[in-house]
PDB file of C-alpha atoms in Angstrom:
ATOM      1  CA  MET A   1       0.000   0.000   0.000  1.00 45.00           C
ATOM      2  CA  ASN A   2       1.366   3.398  -0.962  1.00 57.00           C
ATOM      3  CA  THR A   3      -0.487   5.525   1.572  1.00 69.00           C
ATOM      4  CA  ILE A   4       1.480   6.606   4.616  1.00 84.00           C
ATOM      5  CA  GLU A   5      -0.340   6.326   7.927  1.00 78.00           C
ATOM      6  CA  LYS A   6      -0.130   8.767  10.812  1.00 71.00           C
ATOM      7  CA  LYS A   7       0.673   7.388  14.231  1.00 68.00           C
ATOM      8  CA  GLU A   8      -1.889   8.473  16.804  1.00 69.00           C
ATOM      9  CA  GLY A   9      -0.930  11.859  18.220  1.00 73.00           C
ATOM     10  CA  ASN A  10       2.503  11.985  16.597  1.00 89.00           C
ATOM     11  CA  PRO A  11       3.483  13.767  13.375  1.00 95.00           C
ATOM     12  CA  LEU A  12       5.381  11.699  10.840  1.00 96.00           C
ATOM     13  CA  LEU A  13       9.027  12.464  10.194  1.00 97.00           C
ATOM     14  CA  SER A  14      10.487  11.841   6.752  1.00 98.00           C
ATOM     15  CA  ILE A  15      14.183  12.202   6.022  1.00 98.00           C
ATOM     16  CA  TYR A  16      15.627  13.066   2.623  1.00 97.00           C
ATOM     17  CA  PHE A  17      19.147  12.139   1.583  1.00 98.00           C
ATOM     18  CA  THR A  18      20.949  11.813  -1.730  1.00 98.00           C
ATOM     19  CA  ALA A  19      21.813   8.351  -3.031  1.00 98.00           C
ATOM     20  CA  GLY A  20      25.554   7.886  -3.392  1.00 98.00           C
ATOM     21  CA  TYR A  21      26.425  10.589  -0.859  1.00 98.00           C
ATOM     22  CA  PRO A  22      28.714  10.857   0.976  1.00 97.00           C
ATOM     23  CA  GLU A  23      29.907   7.515  -0.402  1.00 97.00           C
ATOM     24  CA  LEU A  24      28.702   5.564  -3.416  1.00 98.00           C
ATOM     25  CA  ASP A  25      27.745   2.550  -1.304  1.00 97.00           C
ATOM     26  CA  SER A  26      26.249   4.395   1.694  1.00 97.00           C
ATOM     27  CA  THR A  27      22.617   4.467   0.465  1.00 97.00           C
ATOM     28  CA  ILE A  28      21.269   1.296   2.088  1.00 98.00           C
ATOM     29  CA  ARG A  29      23.340   1.750   5.253  1.00 98.00           C
ATOM     30  CA  ILE A  30      21.911   5.234   5.817  1.00 98.00           C
ATOM     31  CA  ALA A  31      18.356   4.085   5.087  1.00 98.00           C
ATOM     32  CA  LYS A  32      18.643   1.201   7.535  1.00 98.00           C
ATOM     33  CA  LYS A  33      20.088   3.418  10.257  1.00 98.00           C
ATOM     34  CA  LEU A  34      17.352   6.019   9.769  1.00 98.00           C
ATOM     35  CA  GLU A  35      14.619   3.416  10.212  1.00 98.00           C
ATOM     36  CA  GLU A  36      16.295   2.038  13.316  1.00 98.00           C
ATOM     37  CA  ALA A  37      16.533   5.580  14.722  1.00 98.00           C
ATOM     38  CA  GLY A  38      12.803   6.226  14.274  1.00 97.00           C
ATOM     39  CA  ALA A  39      12.248   7.890  10.886  1.00 97.00           C
ATOM     40  CA  ASP A  40       8.721   7.144   9.654  1.00 96.00           C
ATOM     41  CA  PHE A  41       9.442   7.152   5.938  1.00 97.00           C
ATOM     42  CA  LEU A  42      12.298   8.066   3.607  1.00 98.00           C
ATOM     43  CA  GLU A  43      12.976  10.070   0.488  1.00 98.00           C
ATOM     44  CA  ILE A  44      16.036   8.973  -1.426  1.00 98.00           C
ATOM     45  CA  GLY A  45      17.187  11.489  -4.020  1.00 97.00           C
ATOM     46  CA  PHE A  46      18.660  10.410  -7.327  1.00 96.00           C
ATOM     47  CA  PRO A  47      21.209  13.087  -8.276  1.00 92.00           C
ATOM     48  CA  TYR A  48      20.971  15.320 -11.317  1.00 90.00           C
ATOM     49  CA  SER A  49      23.444  17.796 -12.769  1.00 86.00           C
ATOM     50  CA  ASP A  50      20.989  20.728 -12.773  1.00 80.00           C
ATOM     51  CA  PRO A  51      18.937  20.547  -9.534  1.00 70.00           C
ATOM     52  CA  VAL A  52      17.182  23.920  -9.900  1.00 70.00           C
ATOM     53  CA  ALA A  53      14.880  23.591  -6.856  1.00 68.00           C
ATOM     54  CA  ASP A  54      17.645  22.613  -4.469  1.00 76.00           C
ATOM     55  CA  GLY A  55      19.740  24.821  -2.245  1.00 84.00           C
ATOM     56  CA  PRO A  56      23.543  24.637  -1.983  1.00 91.00           C
ATOM     57  CA  VAL A  57      23.676  21.735   0.510  1.00 92.00           C
ATOM     58  CA  ILE A  58      21.663  19.320  -1.611  1.00 92.00           C
ATOM     59  CA  GLN A  59      23.215  20.628  -4.831  1.00 93.00           C
ATOM     60  CA  HIS A  60      26.632  19.791  -3.397  1.00 94.00           C
ATOM     61  CA  SER A  61      25.480  16.317  -2.353  1.00 96.00           C
ATOM     62  CA  SER A  62      24.266  15.707  -5.918  1.00 95.00           C
ATOM     63  CA  GLU A  63      27.573  16.834  -7.374  1.00 95.00           C
ATOM     64  CA  VAL A  64      29.517  14.526  -5.049  1.00 97.00           C
ATOM     65  CA  ALA A  65      27.155  11.605  -5.703  1.00 97.00           C
ATOM     66  CA  LEU A  66      27.520  12.011  -9.467  1.00 97.00           C
ATOM     67  CA  ALA A  67      31.300  12.223  -9.101  1.00 97.00           C
ATOM     68  CA  ASN A  68      31.159   9.038  -7.007  1.00 98.00           C
ATOM     69  CA  GLY A  69      29.475   7.293  -9.936  1.00 98.00           C
ATOM     70  CA  MET A  70      25.823   7.311  -8.857  1.00 98.00           C
ATOM     71  CA  THR A  71      23.298   6.861 -11.661  1.00 97.00           C
ATOM     72  CA  VAL A  72      19.654   5.783 -11.773  1.00 98.00           C
ATOM     73  CA  LYS A  73      20.808   2.344 -12.941  1.00 98.00           C
ATOM     74  CA  LYS A  74      23.310   2.086 -10.084  1.00 98.00           C
ATOM     75  CA  LEU A  75      20.674   3.200  -7.572  1.00 98.00           C
ATOM     76  CA  PHE A  76      18.276   0.442  -8.593  1.00 98.00           C
ATOM     77  CA  GLU A  77      21.122  -2.071  -8.336  1.00 98.00           C
ATOM     78  CA  GLN A  78      21.701  -0.921  -4.762  1.00 98.00           C
ATOM     79  CA  LEU A  79      17.995  -0.922  -3.930  1.00 98.00           C
ATOM     80  CA  ARG A  80      17.626  -4.603  -4.823  1.00 98.00           C
ATOM     81  CA  GLU A  81      18.527  -5.343  -1.204  1.00 97.00           C
ATOM     82  CA  LEU A  82      16.417  -2.476   0.213  1.00 98.00           C
ATOM     83  CA  ARG A  83      13.592  -4.573   1.597  1.00 98.00           C
ATOM     84  CA  GLN A  84      15.986  -6.955   3.297  1.00 98.00           C
ATOM     85  CA  HIS A  85      16.903  -4.080   5.619  1.00 98.00           C
ATOM     86  CA  VAL A  86      14.164  -1.419   5.520  1.00 98.00           C
ATOM     87  CA  GLN A  87      10.426  -1.860   6.122  1.00 96.00           C
ATOM     88  CA  ILE A  88       9.153   1.748   6.274  1.00 96.00           C
ATOM     89  CA  PRO A  89       7.826   3.453   3.109  1.00 97.00           C
ATOM     90  CA  VAL A  90      10.492   4.680   0.697  1.00 98.00           C
ATOM     91  CA  PHE A  91      10.037   7.283  -2.027  1.00 98.00           C
ATOM     92  CA  LEU A  92      12.502   8.329  -4.710  1.00 98.00           C
ATOM     93  CA  MET A  93      12.905  12.029  -5.440  1.00 97.00           C
ATOM     94  CA  GLY A  94      14.536  13.683  -8.410  1.00 96.00           C
ATOM     95  CA  TYR A  95      14.070  15.421 -11.723  1.00 95.00           C
ATOM     96  CA  VAL A  96      12.214  14.200 -14.774  1.00 96.00           C
ATOM     97  CA  ASN A  97      15.161  14.257 -17.208  1.00 96.00           C
ATOM     98  CA  PRO A  98      17.008  11.227 -15.727  1.00 96.00           C
ATOM     99  CA  VAL A  99      13.692   9.336 -15.520  1.00 98.00           C
ATOM    100  CA  ILE A 100      12.930   9.929 -19.203  1.00 97.00           C
ATOM    101  CA  GLN A 101      16.494   9.004 -20.174  1.00 97.00           C
ATOM    102  CA  PHE A 102      16.171   5.778 -18.191  1.00 98.00           C
ATOM    103  CA  GLY A 103      12.697   5.149 -19.627  1.00 98.00           C
ATOM    104  CA  VAL A 104       9.540   5.907 -17.651  1.00 98.00           C
ATOM    105  CA  GLU A 105       8.072   2.418 -17.939  1.00 98.00           C
ATOM    106  CA  LYS A 106      11.362   0.790 -17.027  1.00 98.00           C
ATOM    107  CA  PHE A 107      11.751   3.231 -14.125  1.00 98.00           C
ATOM    108  CA  CYS A 108       8.321   2.337 -12.716  1.00 98.00           C
ATOM    109  CA  GLU A 109       8.953  -1.376 -13.167  1.00 98.00           C
ATOM    110  CA  GLU A 110      12.268  -1.105 -11.321  1.00 98.00           C
ATOM    111  CA  CYS A 111      10.584   0.845  -8.496  1.00 98.00           C
ATOM    112  CA  LYS A 112       8.049  -1.964  -8.170  1.00 98.00           C
ATOM    113  CA  ASN A 113      10.735  -4.657  -8.291  1.00 98.00           C
ATOM    114  CA  VAL A 114      12.817  -3.141  -5.477  1.00 98.00           C
ATOM    115  CA  GLY A 115       9.885  -2.157  -3.253  1.00 97.00           C
ATOM    116  CA  VAL A 116       9.823   1.618  -3.698  1.00 98.00           C
ATOM    117  CA  ASN A 117       6.408   3.053  -2.792  1.00 97.00           C
ATOM    118  CA  GLY A 118       6.372   6.156  -4.955  1.00 98.00           C
ATOM    119  CA  VAL A 119       8.274   8.995  -6.562  1.00 98.00           C
ATOM    120  CA  ILE A 120       8.460  12.784  -6.246  1.00 97.00           C
ATOM    121  CA  ILE A 121       9.370  14.496  -9.512  1.00 96.00           C
ATOM    122  CA  PRO A 122       8.891  18.258  -9.012  1.00 93.00           C
ATOM    123  CA  ASP A 123       9.318  19.200 -12.672  1.00 94.00           C
ATOM    124  CA  LEU A 124       6.905  16.606 -14.093  1.00 96.00           C
ATOM    125  CA  PRO A 125       3.833  18.620 -15.161  1.00 95.00           C
ATOM    126  CA  MET A 126       0.510  17.307 -13.886  1.00 96.00           C
ATOM    127  CA  TYR A 127      -1.078  17.227 -17.364  1.00 96.00           C
ATOM    128  CA  GLU A 128       1.910  15.296 -18.721  1.00 97.00           C
ATOM    129  CA  TYR A 129       1.663  12.757 -15.912  1.00 97.00           C
ATOM    130  CA  GLU A 130      -2.071  12.378 -16.435  1.00 97.00           C
ATOM    131  CA  ASP A 131      -1.941  12.104 -20.247  1.00 97.00           C
ATOM    132  CA  LEU A 132       1.279  10.123 -20.734  1.00 97.00           C
ATOM    133  CA  TYR A 133       2.380   8.298 -17.606  1.00 98.00           C
ATOM    134  CA  ARG A 134      -0.479   7.774 -15.169  1.00 97.00           C
ATOM    135  CA  GLU A 135      -1.391   4.346 -16.544  1.00 97.00           C
ATOM    136  CA  THR A 136       2.218   3.175 -16.268  1.00 98.00           C
ATOM    137  CA  PHE A 137       2.567   4.405 -12.679  1.00 98.00           C
ATOM    138  CA  GLU A 138      -0.726   2.875 -11.572  1.00 97.00           C
ATOM    139  CA  LYS A 139      -0.091  -0.431 -13.370  1.00 97.00           C
ATOM    140  CA  ASN A 140       3.098  -0.825 -11.322  1.00 98.00           C
ATOM    141  CA  GLY A 141       1.544   0.411  -8.073  1.00 97.00           C
ATOM    142  CA  ILE A 142       3.851   3.440  -7.866  1.00 98.00           C
ATOM    143  CA  ALA A 143       2.462   6.626  -6.325  1.00 97.00           C
ATOM    144  CA  ASN A 144       3.275   9.915  -7.987  1.00 98.00           C
ATOM    145  CA  ILE A 145       3.586  12.627  -5.344  1.00 97.00           C
ATOM    146  CA  PHE A 146       2.375  16.064  -6.418  1.00 97.00           C
ATOM    147  CA  ILE A 147       3.619  19.358  -5.023  1.00 95.00           C
ATOM    148  CA  VAL A 148       1.484  22.218  -3.726  1.00 95.00           C
ATOM    149  CA  THR A 149       2.868  25.735  -3.188  1.00 93.00           C
ATOM    150  CA  PRO A 150       1.378  28.825  -1.516  1.00 92.00           C
ATOM    151  CA  GLN A 151       0.258  29.984  -4.980  1.00 92.00           C
ATOM    152  CA  THR A 152      -1.537  26.765  -5.982  1.00 95.00           C
ATOM    153  CA  SER A 153      -5.227  27.364  -6.586  1.00 96.00           C
ATOM    154  CA  THR A 154      -7.939  25.475  -4.721  1.00 96.00           C
ATOM    155  CA  GLU A 155      -9.155  23.997  -8.021  1.00 97.00           C
ATOM    156  CA  ARG A 156      -5.704  22.621  -8.814  1.00 97.00           C
ATOM    157  CA  ILE A 157      -5.248  21.298  -5.271  1.00 97.00           C
ATOM    158  CA  ARG A 158      -8.494  19.334  -5.530  1.00 98.00           C
ATOM    159  CA  LYS A 159      -7.369  17.978  -8.904  1.00 97.00           C
ATOM    160  CA  ILE A 160      -4.059  16.904  -7.346  1.00 97.00           C
ATOM    161  CA  ASP A 161      -5.956  15.232  -4.510  1.00 97.00           C
ATOM    162  CA  SER A 162      -8.045  13.265  -7.000  1.00 97.00           C
ATOM    163  CA  LEU A 163      -4.921  12.020  -8.794  1.00 96.00           C
ATOM    164  CA  SER A 164      -3.045  11.091  -5.595  1.00 96.00           C
ATOM    165  CA  ASN A 165      -3.019   7.861  -3.616  1.00 93.00           C
ATOM    166  CA  SER A 166      -0.292   8.463  -1.054  1.00 96.00           C
ATOM    167  CA  PHE A 167       0.411  11.983   0.221  1.00 97.00           C
ATOM    168  CA  ILE A 168       0.601  15.550  -1.050  1.00 97.00           C
ATOM    169  CA  TYR A 169       3.915  17.385  -0.734  1.00 96.00           C
ATOM    170  CA  LEU A 170       3.167  20.812   0.695  1.00 95.00           C
ATOM    171  CA  LEU A 171       5.986  23.273   0.026  1.00 92.00           C
ATOM    172  CA  SER A 172       6.380  25.623   2.968  1.00 83.00           C
ATOM    173  CA  SER A 173       7.382  28.436   0.597  1.00 73.00           C
ATOM    174  CA  ASN A 174       8.605  29.115  -2.929  1.00 60.00           C
ATOM    175  CA  ALA A 175      12.234  29.161  -1.775  1.00 51.00           C
ATOM    176  CA  THR A 176      14.816  26.532  -2.646  1.00 46.00           C
ATOM    177  CA  THR A 177      15.626  23.782  -0.174  1.00 47.00           C
ATOM    178  CA  GLY A 178      17.786  24.660   2.804  1.00 42.00           C
ATOM    179  CA  LYS A 179      16.042  27.906   3.792  1.00 49.00           C
ATOM    180  CA  THR A 180      14.886  28.125   7.405  1.00 53.00           C
ATOM    181  CA  LEU A 181      11.133  27.857   7.850  1.00 55.00           C
ATOM    182  CA  ASP A 182       9.565  31.033   9.147  1.00 56.00           C
ATOM    183  CA  VAL A 183       6.176  30.047  10.491  1.00 54.00           C
ATOM    184  CA  GLY A 184       4.569  33.476  10.729  1.00 57.00           C
ATOM    185  CA  GLU A 185       0.963  34.458  10.244  1.00 67.00           C
ATOM    186  CA  ASP A 186       1.084  34.076   6.451  1.00 79.00           C
ATOM    187  CA  THR A 187       2.571  30.572   6.588  1.00 82.00           C
ATOM    188  CA  ASN A 188       0.154  29.474   9.301  1.00 83.00           C
ATOM    189  CA  ALA A 189      -2.765  30.782   7.276  1.00 87.00           C
ATOM    190  CA  TYR A 190      -1.491  28.905   4.213  1.00 91.00           C
ATOM    191  CA  PHE A 191      -1.185  25.609   6.105  1.00 90.00           C
ATOM    192  CA  LYS A 192      -4.622  26.095   7.678  1.00 91.00           C
ATOM    193  CA  ARG A 193      -6.199  26.920   4.297  1.00 93.00           C
ATOM    194  CA  ILE A 194      -4.992  23.629   2.833  1.00 95.00           C
ATOM    195  CA  HIS A 195      -5.924  21.729   6.003  1.00 93.00           C
ATOM    196  CA  ASP A 196      -9.463  23.123   5.903  1.00 95.00           C
ATOM    197  CA  LEU A 197      -9.995  21.740   2.399  1.00 97.00           C
ATOM    198  CA  GLN A 198     -10.281  18.319   4.098  1.00 95.00           C
ATOM    199  CA  LEU A 199      -8.446  16.496   1.334  1.00 96.00           C
ATOM    200  CA  ASN A 200      -8.429  12.723   1.021  1.00 95.00           C
ATOM    201  CA  ASN A 201      -4.633  12.451   1.091  1.00 95.00           C
ATOM    202  CA  PRO A 202      -2.288  13.313   3.984  1.00 95.00           C
ATOM    203  CA  LEU A 203      -0.300  16.555   3.790  1.00 95.00           C
ATOM    204  CA  ILE A 204       3.455  16.443   4.360  1.00 96.00           C
ATOM    205  CA  VAL A 205       5.412  19.722   4.591  1.00 94.00           C
ATOM    206  CA  GLY A 206       8.829  20.128   2.999  1.00 91.00           C
ATOM    207  CA  PHE A 207      11.460  22.892   2.642  1.00 87.00           C
ATOM    208  CA  GLY A 208      12.847  24.733   5.643  1.00 85.00           C
ATOM    209  CA  ILE A 209      12.274  22.080   8.324  1.00 91.00           C
ATOM    210  CA  SER A 210      15.520  21.766  10.254  1.00 92.00           C
ATOM    211  CA  ASN A 211      14.896  21.165  13.979  1.00 93.00           C
ATOM    212  CA  ARG A 212      12.301  20.131  16.547  1.00 95.00           C
ATOM    213  CA  ASP A 213      10.678  23.572  16.672  1.00 93.00           C
ATOM    214  CA  THR A 214      10.130  23.929  12.927  1.00 91.00           C
ATOM    215  CA  PHE A 215       9.060  20.259  12.708  1.00 94.00           C
ATOM    216  CA  GLN A 216       6.368  20.761  15.342  1.00 92.00           C
ATOM    217  CA  LYS A 217       5.148  24.027  13.825  1.00 90.00           C
ATOM    218  CA  ALA A 218       4.994  22.590  10.320  1.00 90.00           C
ATOM    219  CA  SER A 219       3.044  19.579  11.610  1.00 92.00           C
ATOM    220  CA  GLN A 220       0.373  21.610  13.388  1.00 90.00           C
ATOM    221  CA  TYR A 221      -2.000  21.452  10.413  1.00 90.00           C
ATOM    222  CA  THR A 222      -0.471  18.497   8.593  1.00 93.00           C
ATOM    223  CA  THR A 223       0.380  14.814   8.969  1.00 94.00           C
ATOM    224  CA  GLY A 224       4.121  15.459   9.201  1.00 95.00           C
ATOM    225  CA  ALA A 225       7.178  17.029   7.662  1.00 96.00           C
ATOM    226  CA  ILE A 226      10.349  16.304   5.711  1.00 96.00           C
ATOM    227  CA  ILE A 227      13.878  17.213   6.719  1.00 96.00           C
ATOM    228  CA  GLY A 228      16.488  17.294   3.970  1.00 95.00           C
ATOM    229  CA  SER A 229      19.305  19.836   4.045  1.00 93.00           C
ATOM    230  CA  ALA A 230      19.750  19.745   7.827  1.00 95.00           C
ATOM    231  CA  PHE A 231      20.264  15.975   7.672  1.00 97.00           C
ATOM    232  CA  VAL A 232      22.469  16.025   4.562  1.00 97.00           C
ATOM    233  CA  LYS A 233      24.748  18.513   6.373  1.00 95.00           C
ATOM    234  CA  ARG A 234      25.286  15.914   9.098  1.00 95.00           C
ATOM    235  CA  LEU A 235      26.612  13.462   6.538  1.00 96.00           C
ATOM    236  CA  THR A 236      29.713  15.621   6.128  1.00 92.00           C
ATOM    237  CA  GLU A 237      30.798  14.934   9.708  1.00 92.00           C
ATOM    238  CA  GLN A 238      33.139  12.208  10.849  1.00 90.00           C
ATOM    239  CA  ASP A 239      31.451   9.034  12.092  1.00 94.00           C
ATOM    240  CA  TYR A 240      28.166  10.295  10.590  1.00 96.00           C
ATOM    241  CA  MET A 241      26.443   6.897  10.834  1.00 97.00           C
ATOM    242  CA  ASN A 242      26.636   6.841  14.618  1.00 96.00           C
ATOM    243  CA  GLN A 243      25.241  10.382  14.817  1.00 96.00           C
ATOM    244  CA  ILE A 244      21.984   9.494  13.047  1.00 98.00           C
ATOM    245  CA  PRO A 245      20.108   8.295  16.190  1.00 98.00           C
ATOM    246  CA  ASP A 246      20.880  11.534  18.053  1.00 97.00           C
ATOM    247  CA  PHE A 247      19.757  13.589  15.058  1.00 97.00           C
ATOM    248  CA  ILE A 248      16.374  11.820  14.871  1.00 98.00           C
ATOM    249  CA  LYS A 249      15.931  12.056  18.648  1.00 97.00           C
ATOM    250  CA  SER A 250      16.629  15.804  18.514  1.00 97.00           C
ATOM    251  CA  ILE A 251      13.680  16.195  16.113  1.00 97.00           C
ATOM    252  CA  LYS A 252      11.144  13.728  17.508  1.00 93.00           C
ATOM    253  CA  GLY A 253      12.151  13.856  21.163  1.00 82.00           C
TER     254      GLY A 253
END
């Protein structure tokens, strides 16, 4: 089942990290450690040479991963052992160009084969997904996660909800990744507006979540939140694997 499920009274924490960073073979080890530490679901990024929506931290991780030799093909080879070690939902995140180069049908089939629940492709237009790829995604049981921004109209949000079967990725702002979330009146009103639509799919907030305070604030009107840049920064430190439990504890308590 692709849908993520909220634990009673507790917001869900998702962690993003880039496949092949900091080391080519660290992907499964990091995923396993994150689950053991208490992450509720994961987003594994497949690197791309022109990550326009990403801030400097994730851009750098993509550059290093590509230099290490990470490719979509290599990632699927690594993920063949994913479900031997990780039971929580796993989503892949990246840009549409590498997916098209790999082949959309082949990409969805590989996701199914390795146990990936869904994908987040920010630059895949909704109409293109619906007209060209929806059948392929659904045939393989792969959820396509759509993104909502503060400027997204109510009509479009309801359309996204009708096309979704997992969760909706709620951008905290129009900034790139890595910016600190400022939950002021405008942001609170935005989160509440989407919450009050009473959509069928859970809302998960991304961009700017970096610590316990921003995680709790972002989760006030949603099912949970995603931390990316703040975690990827930790992967630059020595003995980073053994620091993962403390990082998750600092967010979830």
